[in-house]
Amino acid sequence: MPTHELQQALDDLYRRYQSTSHGQLATYIPELGNANPEDFGITIATADGAIFQTGDFDRPFTIQSISKPFTFGMALEEFGEEEVATRVSVEPSGDTFNSIELQSGTNRPHNPMVNAGAITVTALLHSRHGASTFDLILDRLSAAAGRRLSIDERVYESERRTGHRNRAIAHLLLNFGLVHGEAERALDIYFRQCAILVTCRDLAMIGATLANMGRNPITGTPVFDIVSVKHMLSIMFTCGMYDYSGEWAYRVGVPAKSGVSGGVVAIVNRQMAIATYSPRLDARGNSCRGINVCVGLAARFGLHAFDCVNVGSSFLQSVL
Ligand code: DON
């Protein structure tokens, strides 16, 4: 049987970028500095459950900031758009993800993708669910991945010990009444959610669950409400790659989210998700190879939302 066009594209991109060594491991969470800089995996999962993958697609890494759109979706489902909007805005900040700042005028975090916004969202969930909040987050991500996920205790401990910047952010939020009095407990859950272990395959399935209108394409389990999927994808489109979000939208043109351990997930609405893992990051905290792979796939298949050759909702039919 001839190699599928998508598999061919992944293999080509893997070969092309395998030898590149731009970027640095994140070390501000000391345990992340122990990652193997050479690791490189790519998975595509389609909205109807087909999987294509190459390289270290089964290597576990911590999800980090890629958890943020999903906790935002959970908060939207539970508290509704209006209540969530009183605590966190939806504007790109143009600043680094860990800025200790709020939006001027509103005194709210700029958006739920920067640390201030994500901690606010997790605190909101914690205000209702207390000690069971982390299990709810883990359950939801596990359902999206289609298997039971777990956390990397060493990365969690490492961030808990050294996360003074996030602690400063949590106290800033407390000062402005954006989080309840148990900010430290909420922060602990935020550290745990960031330490959830995934592989490229898991991330691609989580992304494909969004592409498939909130339902895991393989297990058929409904995981996210269709309205929150729209909101999650919107915020990933405008803010998912931090202070690179504008250029990402320009060059790749699909919603995406990166994490500081080296993961990237990009979603082609109603079609598929691309997940990459390579821990060398650029100055903005995005995986260097991950960006290159997504740029390459978007160019090769015309995935950009506004590409004149974008075949939109008929992309898969055209290649399968
Ligand atoms: O809060 C932090 O700094 C990390 N746990 C997550 C940051 C992150 O993944 C930013 N991504 N590029």
mmCIF file of C-alpha atoms in Angstrom, residues 7-306:
data_model
loop_
_atom_site.group_PDB
_atom_site.id
_atom_site.type_symbol
_atom_site.label_atom_id
_atom_site.label_comp_id
_atom_site.label_asym_id
_atom_site.label_seq_id
_atom_site.Cartn_x
_atom_site.Cartn_y
_atom_site.Cartn_z
ATOM 1 C CA GLN A 7 2.226 10.100 6.918
ATOM 2 C CA GLN A 8 4.583 11.093 4.129
ATOM 3 C CA ALA A 9 4.335 14.744 5.165
ATOM 4 C CA LEU A 10 5.104 13.909 8.811
ATOM 5 C CA ASP A 11 8.075 11.749 7.836
ATOM 6 C CA ASP A 12 9.401 14.490 5.542
ATOM 7 C CA LEU A 13 9.106 17.165 8.223
ATOM 8 C CA TYR A 14 10.635 14.899 10.862
ATOM 9 C CA ARG A 15 13.664 14.266 8.665
ATOM 10 C CA ARG A 16 13.943 17.917 7.747
ATOM 11 C CA TYR A 17 13.996 19.222 11.342
ATOM 12 C CA GLN A 18 15.522 16.315 13.246
ATOM 13 C CA SER A 19 19.032 17.695 12.888
ATOM 14 C CA THR A 20 18.114 21.257 13.918
ATOM 15 C CA SER A 21 19.147 22.294 17.394
ATOM 16 C CA HIS A 22 17.879 25.861 17.775
ATOM 17 C CA GLY A 23 16.460 26.858 21.128
ATOM 18 C CA GLN A 24 16.955 26.016 24.789
ATOM 19 C CA LEU A 25 15.284 23.767 27.322
ATOM 20 C CA ALA A 26 13.176 25.561 29.927
ATOM 21 C CA THR A 27 15.062 25.449 33.210
ATOM 22 C CA TYR A 28 13.129 27.871 35.400
ATOM 23 C CA ILE A 29 11.262 24.734 36.494
ATOM 24 C CA PRO A 30 14.487 22.847 37.303
ATOM 25 C CA GLU A 31 13.123 19.370 36.537
ATOM 26 C CA LEU A 32 12.297 20.387 32.946
ATOM 27 C CA GLY A 33 16.030 20.893 32.408
ATOM 28 C CA ASN A 34 16.417 17.089 32.557
ATOM 29 C CA ALA A 35 14.456 16.544 29.329
ATOM 30 C CA ASN A 36 16.305 15.025 26.384
ATOM 31 C CA PRO A 37 16.753 17.949 23.973
ATOM 32 C CA GLU A 38 16.846 15.541 21.019
ATOM 33 C CA ASP A 39 13.337 14.157 21.613
ATOM 34 C CA PHE A 40 11.093 14.921 18.666
ATOM 35 C CA GLY A 41 7.653 13.477 17.986
ATOM 36 C CA ILE A 42 4.683 14.381 15.804
ATOM 37 C CA THR A 43 1.139 12.986 15.746
ATOM 38 C CA ILE A 44 -1.855 13.910 13.631
ATOM 39 C CA ALA A 45 -5.262 12.674 14.815
ATOM 40 C CA THR A 46 -8.230 13.290 12.569
ATOM 41 C CA ALA A 47 -11.736 14.134 13.696
ATOM 42 C CA ASP A 48 -12.837 10.685 12.589
ATOM 43 C CA GLY A 49 -10.143 8.857 14.526
ATOM 44 C CA ALA A 50 -7.332 8.177 12.054
ATOM 45 C CA ILE A 51 -3.818 8.585 13.465
ATOM 46 C CA PHE A 52 -0.533 9.343 11.759
ATOM 47 C CA GLN A 53 2.671 9.679 13.747
ATOM 48 C CA THR A 54 6.414 9.703 13.647
ATOM 49 C CA GLY A 55 9.482 9.971 15.897
ATOM 50 C CA ASP A 56 9.083 10.047 19.687
ATOM 51 C CA PHE A 57 5.300 10.285 19.621
ATOM 52 C CA ASP A 58 5.008 8.058 22.708
ATOM 53 C CA ARG A 59 7.498 9.996 24.878
ATOM 54 C CA PRO A 60 5.680 11.395 27.954
ATOM 55 C CA PHE A 61 6.120 15.059 28.840
ATOM 56 C CA THR A 62 4.198 17.442 31.079
ATOM 57 C CA ILE A 63 1.303 19.279 29.491
ATOM 58 C CA GLN A 64 2.126 22.623 31.194
ATOM 59 C CA SER A 65 0.266 25.558 29.615
ATOM 60 C CA ILE A 66 -1.545 23.324 27.140
ATOM 61 C CA SER A 67 -3.873 22.549 30.069
ATOM 62 C CA LYS A 68 -5.042 26.182 30.127
ATOM 63 C CA PRO A 69 -7.644 26.212 27.326
ATOM 64 C CA PHE A 70 -9.269 23.121 28.832
ATOM 65 C CA THR A 71 -9.652 24.508 32.351
ATOM 66 C CA PHE A 72 -11.011 27.669 30.710
ATOM 67 C CA GLY A 73 -13.561 25.513 28.868
ATOM 68 C CA MET A 74 -14.514 23.791 32.124
ATOM 69 C CA ALA A 75 -14.991 27.159 33.858
ATOM 70 C CA LEU A 76 -17.149 28.438 30.986
ATOM 71 C CA GLU A 77 -19.333 25.360 31.154
ATOM 72 C CA GLU A 78 -19.786 25.624 34.898
ATOM 73 C CA PHE A 79 -19.983 29.361 35.501
ATOM 74 C CA GLY A 80 -21.097 30.704 32.128
ATOM 75 C CA GLU A 81 -19.487 33.330 29.933
ATOM 76 C CA GLU A 82 -20.592 36.358 31.940
ATOM 77 C CA GLU A 83 -19.336 35.182 35.309
ATOM 78 C CA VAL A 84 -15.996 34.106 33.846
ATOM 79 C CA ALA A 85 -15.690 37.456 32.020
ATOM 80 C CA THR A 86 -15.902 39.336 35.315
ATOM 81 C CA ARG A 87 -12.578 37.731 36.264
ATOM 82 C CA VAL A 88 -10.579 37.307 33.076
ATOM 83 C CA SER A 89 -10.509 39.165 29.749
ATOM 84 C CA VAL A 90 -9.993 37.665 26.299
ATOM 85 C CA GLU A 91 -7.461 40.103 24.820
ATOM 86 C CA PRO A 92 -3.969 39.109 23.703
ATOM 87 C CA SER A 93 -1.485 40.663 26.105
ATOM 88 C CA GLY A 94 1.521 41.021 23.830
ATOM 89 C CA ASP A 95 3.545 40.202 26.941
ATOM 90 C CA THR A 96 5.307 37.097 28.155
ATOM 91 C CA PHE A 97 3.195 34.319 29.636
ATOM 92 C CA ASN A 98 4.429 34.850 33.180
ATOM 93 C CA SER A 99 4.086 38.642 33.388
ATOM 94 C CA ILE A 100 3.110 39.897 36.812
ATOM 95 C CA GLU A 101 0.502 42.294 35.524
ATOM 96 C CA LEU A 102 -3.200 42.858 34.938
ATOM 97 C CA GLN A 103 -4.977 44.583 32.065
ATOM 98 C CA SER A 104 -5.002 48.318 32.692
ATOM 99 C CA GLY A 105 -8.486 49.682 33.193
ATOM 100 C CA THR A 106 -10.188 46.385 34.008
ATOM 101 C CA ASN A 107 -7.636 45.091 36.524
ATOM 102 C CA ARG A 108 -8.283 41.583 35.240
ATOM 103 C CA PRO A 109 -5.785 39.185 33.667
ATOM 104 C CA HIS A 110 -5.527 39.821 29.926
ATOM 105 C CA ASN A 111 -6.659 36.332 28.955
ATOM 106 C CA PRO A 112 -6.867 32.758 30.300
ATOM 107 C CA MET A 113 -3.727 31.618 28.426
ATOM 108 C CA VAL A 114 -1.244 33.739 30.384
ATOM 109 C CA ASN A 115 -0.404 32.461 33.859
ATOM 110 C CA ALA A 116 -2.421 35.172 35.651
ATOM 111 C CA GLY A 117 -5.562 34.233 33.716
ATOM 112 C CA ALA A 118 -5.040 30.501 34.055
ATOM 113 C CA ILE A 119 -4.492 30.716 37.815
ATOM 114 C CA THR A 120 -7.689 32.803 38.061
ATOM 115 C CA VAL A 121 -9.605 30.134 36.134
ATOM 116 C CA THR A 122 -8.276 27.288 38.277
ATOM 117 C CA ALA A 123 -9.096 29.276 41.436
ATOM 118 C CA LEU A 124 -12.651 29.744 40.157
ATOM 119 C CA LEU A 125 -13.008 25.985 39.697
ATOM 120 C CA HIS A 126 -11.447 25.470 43.132
ATOM 121 C CA SER A 127 -13.936 27.880 44.734
ATOM 122 C CA ARG A 128 -16.675 25.412 43.792
ATOM 123 C CA HIS A 129 -14.979 22.019 43.907
ATOM 124 C CA GLY A 130 -12.296 22.429 46.573
ATOM 125 C CA ALA A 131 -10.077 19.395 47.011
ATOM 126 C CA SER A 132 -11.683 17.471 44.138
ATOM 127 C CA THR A 133 -10.801 20.156 41.548
ATOM 128 C CA PHE A 134 -7.646 18.465 40.363
ATOM 129 C CA ASP A 135 -9.395 15.119 39.873
ATOM 130 C CA LEU A 136 -12.064 16.830 37.777
ATOM 131 C CA ILE A 137 -9.397 18.394 35.554
ATOM 132 C CA LEU A 138 -7.547 15.078 35.264
ATOM 133 C CA ASP A 139 -10.796 13.230 34.466
ATOM 134 C CA ARG A 140 -11.681 15.692 31.728
ATOM 135 C CA LEU A 141 -8.249 15.602 30.077
ATOM 136 C CA SER A 142 -8.179 11.799 30.387
ATOM 137 C CA ALA A 143 -11.566 11.537 28.670
ATOM 138 C CA ALA A 144 -10.300 13.783 25.883
ATOM 139 C CA ALA A 145 -7.075 11.755 25.538
ATOM 140 C CA GLY A 146 -9.027 8.495 25.610
ATOM 141 C CA ARG A 147 -6.897 6.963 28.357
ATOM 142 C CA ARG A 148 -6.176 7.504 32.051
ATOM 143 C CA LEU A 149 -3.542 10.219 32.470
ATOM 144 C CA SER A 150 -1.346 10.745 35.521
ATOM 145 C CA ILE A 151 1.002 13.402 36.811
ATOM 146 C CA ASP A 152 4.759 13.689 36.943
ATOM 147 C CA GLU A 153 5.337 14.122 40.672
ATOM 148 C CA ARG A 154 8.905 15.320 40.158
ATOM 149 C CA VAL A 155 7.924 18.140 37.824
ATOM 150 C CA TYR A 156 5.053 19.079 40.122
ATOM 151 C CA GLU A 157 7.369 19.193 43.163
ATOM 152 C CA SER A 158 9.976 21.091 41.201
ATOM 153 C CA GLU A 159 7.514 23.809 40.180
ATOM 154 C CA ARG A 160 5.882 23.917 43.618
ATOM 155 C CA ARG A 161 9.292 24.501 45.200
ATOM 156 C CA THR A 162 10.425 27.176 42.778
ATOM 157 C CA GLY A 163 7.222 28.798 41.442
ATOM 158 C CA HIS A 164 7.680 32.107 43.240
ATOM 159 C CA ARG A 165 6.689 34.119 40.213
ATOM 160 C CA ASN A 166 3.349 32.328 40.017
ATOM 161 C CA ARG A 167 2.988 32.799 43.761
ATOM 162 C CA ALA A 168 3.491 36.545 43.249
ATOM 163 C CA ILE A 169 0.828 36.453 40.514
ATOM 164 C CA ALA A 170 -1.590 34.575 42.802
ATOM 165 C CA HIS A 171 -1.138 37.221 45.489
ATOM 166 C CA LEU A 172 -1.669 40.015 42.975
ATOM 167 C CA LEU A 173 -4.932 38.287 42.008
ATOM 168 C CA LEU A 174 -5.848 37.973 45.662
ATOM 169 C CA ASN A 175 -5.205 41.671 46.169
ATOM 170 C CA PHE A 176 -7.704 42.519 43.420
ATOM 171 C CA GLY A 177 -10.306 40.053 44.686
ATOM 172 C CA LEU A 178 -10.022 37.947 41.531
ATOM 173 C CA VAL A 179 -9.393 34.738 43.431
ATOM 174 C CA HIS A 180 -10.888 33.511 46.689
ATOM 175 C CA GLY A 181 -8.950 33.439 49.958
ATOM 176 C CA GLU A 182 -7.471 30.012 49.315
ATOM 177 C CA ALA A 183 -5.230 31.259 46.538
ATOM 178 C CA GLU A 184 -2.331 29.034 47.656
ATOM 179 C CA ARG A 185 -4.467 25.903 47.375
ATOM 180 C CA ALA A 186 -5.700 26.936 43.954
ATOM 181 C CA LEU A 187 -2.105 27.568 42.898
ATOM 182 C CA ASP A 188 -1.202 24.068 44.028
ATOM 183 C CA ILE A 189 -3.892 22.679 41.721
ATOM 184 C CA TYR A 190 -2.568 24.863 38.904
ATOM 185 C CA PHE A 191 0.926 23.371 39.440
ATOM 186 C CA ARG A 192 -0.593 19.877 39.385
ATOM 187 C CA GLN A 193 -2.588 20.472 36.208
ATOM 188 C CA CYS A 194 0.619 21.681 34.513
ATOM 189 C CA ALA A 195 2.391 18.454 35.573
ATOM 190 C CA ILE A 196 -0.095 16.099 33.875
ATOM 191 C CA LEU A 197 1.851 13.722 31.639
ATOM 192 C CA VAL A 198 0.884 13.367 27.989
ATOM 193 C CA THR A 199 2.425 12.027 24.805
ATOM 194 C CA CYS A 200 2.060 13.527 21.336
ATOM 195 C CA ARG A 201 -0.573 10.911 20.700
ATOM 196 C CA ASP A 202 -2.535 11.988 23.808
ATOM 197 C CA LEU A 203 -2.269 15.637 22.865
ATOM 198 C CA ALA A 204 -3.387 14.944 19.323
ATOM 199 C CA MET A 205 -6.413 13.024 20.662
ATOM 200 C CA ILE A 206 -7.225 15.892 23.039
ATOM 201 C CA GLY A 207 -6.984 18.297 20.098
ATOM 202 C CA ALA A 208 -8.998 15.998 17.845
ATOM 203 C CA THR A 209 -11.708 15.972 20.529
ATOM 204 C CA LEU A 210 -12.008 19.737 19.997
ATOM 205 C CA ALA A 211 -11.876 19.290 16.209
ATOM 206 C CA ASN A 212 -14.662 16.725 16.580
ATOM 207 C CA MET A 213 -16.983 19.198 18.343
ATOM 208 C CA GLY A 214 -16.051 18.067 21.858
ATOM 209 C CA ARG A 215 -16.396 14.303 21.372
ATOM 210 C CA ASN A 216 -13.401 11.954 21.492
ATOM 211 C CA PRO A 217 -13.206 10.576 17.938
ATOM 212 C CA ILE A 218 -12.173 7.066 18.997
ATOM 213 C CA THR A 219 -14.080 6.391 22.231
ATOM 214 C CA GLY A 220 -17.081 8.514 21.217
ATOM 215 C CA THR A 221 -17.193 10.010 24.737
ATOM 216 C CA PRO A 222 -18.636 13.538 24.868
ATOM 217 C CA VAL A 223 -16.029 15.605 26.734
ATOM 218 C CA PHE A 224 -16.664 19.306 26.048
ATOM 219 C CA ASP A 225 -19.768 21.268 25.277
ATOM 220 C CA ILE A 226 -19.887 22.514 21.691
ATOM 221 C CA VAL A 227 -20.162 26.177 22.770
ATOM 222 C CA SER A 228 -17.136 25.958 25.026
ATOM 223 C CA VAL A 229 -15.212 24.297 22.167
ATOM 224 C CA LYS A 230 -15.824 27.406 20.078
ATOM 225 C CA HIS A 231 -14.568 29.609 22.901
ATOM 226 C CA MET A 232 -11.529 27.446 23.579
ATOM 227 C CA LEU A 233 -10.550 27.502 19.919
ATOM 228 C CA SER A 234 -11.073 31.270 19.713
ATOM 229 C CA ILE A 235 -8.808 31.978 22.662
ATOM 230 C CA MET A 236 -6.194 29.560 21.312
ATOM 231 C CA PHE A 237 -6.337 31.382 17.997
ATOM 232 C CA THR A 238 -5.764 34.826 19.484
ATOM 233 C CA CYS A 239 -3.635 34.064 22.573
ATOM 234 C CA GLY A 240 -2.421 30.444 22.456
ATOM 235 C CA MET A 241 1.152 31.148 21.387
ATOM 236 C CA TYR A 242 1.625 34.108 23.750
ATOM 237 C CA ASP A 243 3.538 37.045 22.311
ATOM 238 C CA TYR A 244 3.991 35.039 19.088
ATOM 239 C CA SER A 245 0.223 34.650 18.618
ATOM 240 C CA GLY A 246 -0.032 37.344 15.940
ATOM 241 C CA GLU A 247 2.757 35.927 13.840
ATOM 242 C CA TRP A 248 1.441 32.391 14.374
ATOM 243 C CA ALA A 249 -2.018 33.439 13.137
ATOM 244 C CA TYR A 250 -0.328 35.071 10.161
ATOM 245 C CA ARG A 251 1.902 32.150 9.264
ATOM 246 C CA VAL A 252 -0.001 29.046 10.410
ATOM 247 C CA GLY A 253 -3.518 30.366 10.797
ATOM 248 C CA VAL A 254 -5.119 27.767 13.073
ATOM 249 C CA PRO A 255 -5.857 27.745 16.833
ATOM 250 C CA ALA A 256 -2.959 26.345 18.852
ATOM 251 C CA LYS A 257 -1.443 26.113 22.303
ATOM 252 C CA SER A 258 2.113 25.584 23.404
ATOM 253 C CA GLY A 259 3.633 24.483 26.698
ATOM 254 C CA VAL A 260 6.991 25.234 28.228
ATOM 255 C CA SER A 261 8.010 21.560 28.325
ATOM 256 C CA GLY A 262 7.983 21.580 24.505
ATOM 257 C CA GLY A 263 4.516 20.486 23.394
ATOM 258 C CA VAL A 264 2.379 22.218 20.781
ATOM 259 C CA VAL A 265 -1.149 21.299 19.746
ATOM 260 C CA ALA A 266 -2.781 22.911 16.707
ATOM 261 C CA ILE A 267 -6.364 22.309 15.656
ATOM 262 C CA VAL A 268 -7.871 22.425 12.196
ATOM 263 C CA ASN A 269 -11.528 23.007 12.924
ATOM 264 C CA ARG A 270 -13.732 19.957 12.264
ATOM 265 C CA GLN A 271 -10.781 18.214 10.616
ATOM 266 C CA MET A 272 -7.854 17.203 12.771
ATOM 267 C CA ALA A 273 -5.238 18.083 15.366
ATOM 268 C CA ILE A 274 -1.476 18.231 15.039
ATOM 269 C CA ALA A 275 0.599 17.580 18.166
ATOM 270 C CA THR A 276 4.350 17.980 18.374
ATOM 271 C CA TYR A 277 6.909 17.466 21.093
ATOM 272 C CA SER A 278 10.399 18.870 21.045
ATOM 273 C CA PRO A 279 11.664 20.550 24.215
ATOM 274 C CA ARG A 280 13.992 23.181 22.748
ATOM 275 C CA LEU A 281 12.153 26.500 23.033
ATOM 276 C CA ASP A 282 12.526 29.888 21.427
ATOM 277 C CA ALA A 283 12.734 33.112 23.444
ATOM 278 C CA ARG A 284 8.950 33.248 23.761
ATOM 279 C CA GLY A 285 8.651 29.772 25.254
ATOM 280 C CA ASN A 286 7.363 28.007 22.127
ATOM 281 C CA SER A 287 8.940 24.820 20.747
ATOM 282 C CA CYS A 288 11.216 25.699 17.802
ATOM 283 C CA ARG A 289 10.680 22.450 15.899
ATOM 284 C CA GLY A 290 6.975 22.477 16.821
ATOM 285 C CA ILE A 291 6.524 25.816 15.099
ATOM 286 C CA ASN A 292 8.442 24.642 12.042
ATOM 287 C CA VAL A 293 6.389 21.457 11.708
ATOM 288 C CA CYS A 294 3.099 23.349 11.956
ATOM 289 C CA VAL A 295 4.252 25.995 9.472
ATOM 290 C CA GLY A 296 5.264 23.182 7.119
ATOM 291 C CA LEU A 297 2.001 21.252 7.404
ATOM 292 C CA ALA A 298 -0.117 24.389 7.038
ATOM 293 C CA ALA A 299 1.783 25.335 3.880
ATOM 294 C CA ARG A 300 1.717 21.837 2.390
ATOM 295 C CA PHE A 301 -2.006 21.238 2.917
ATOM 296 C CA GLY A 302 -3.324 24.803 2.858
ATOM 297 C CA LEU A 303 -4.567 24.537 6.454
ATOM 298 C CA HIS A 304 -4.483 28.265 7.229
ATOM 299 C CA ALA A 305 -8.020 29.437 7.972
ATOM 300 C CA PHE A 306 -7.746 32.098 5.283
#
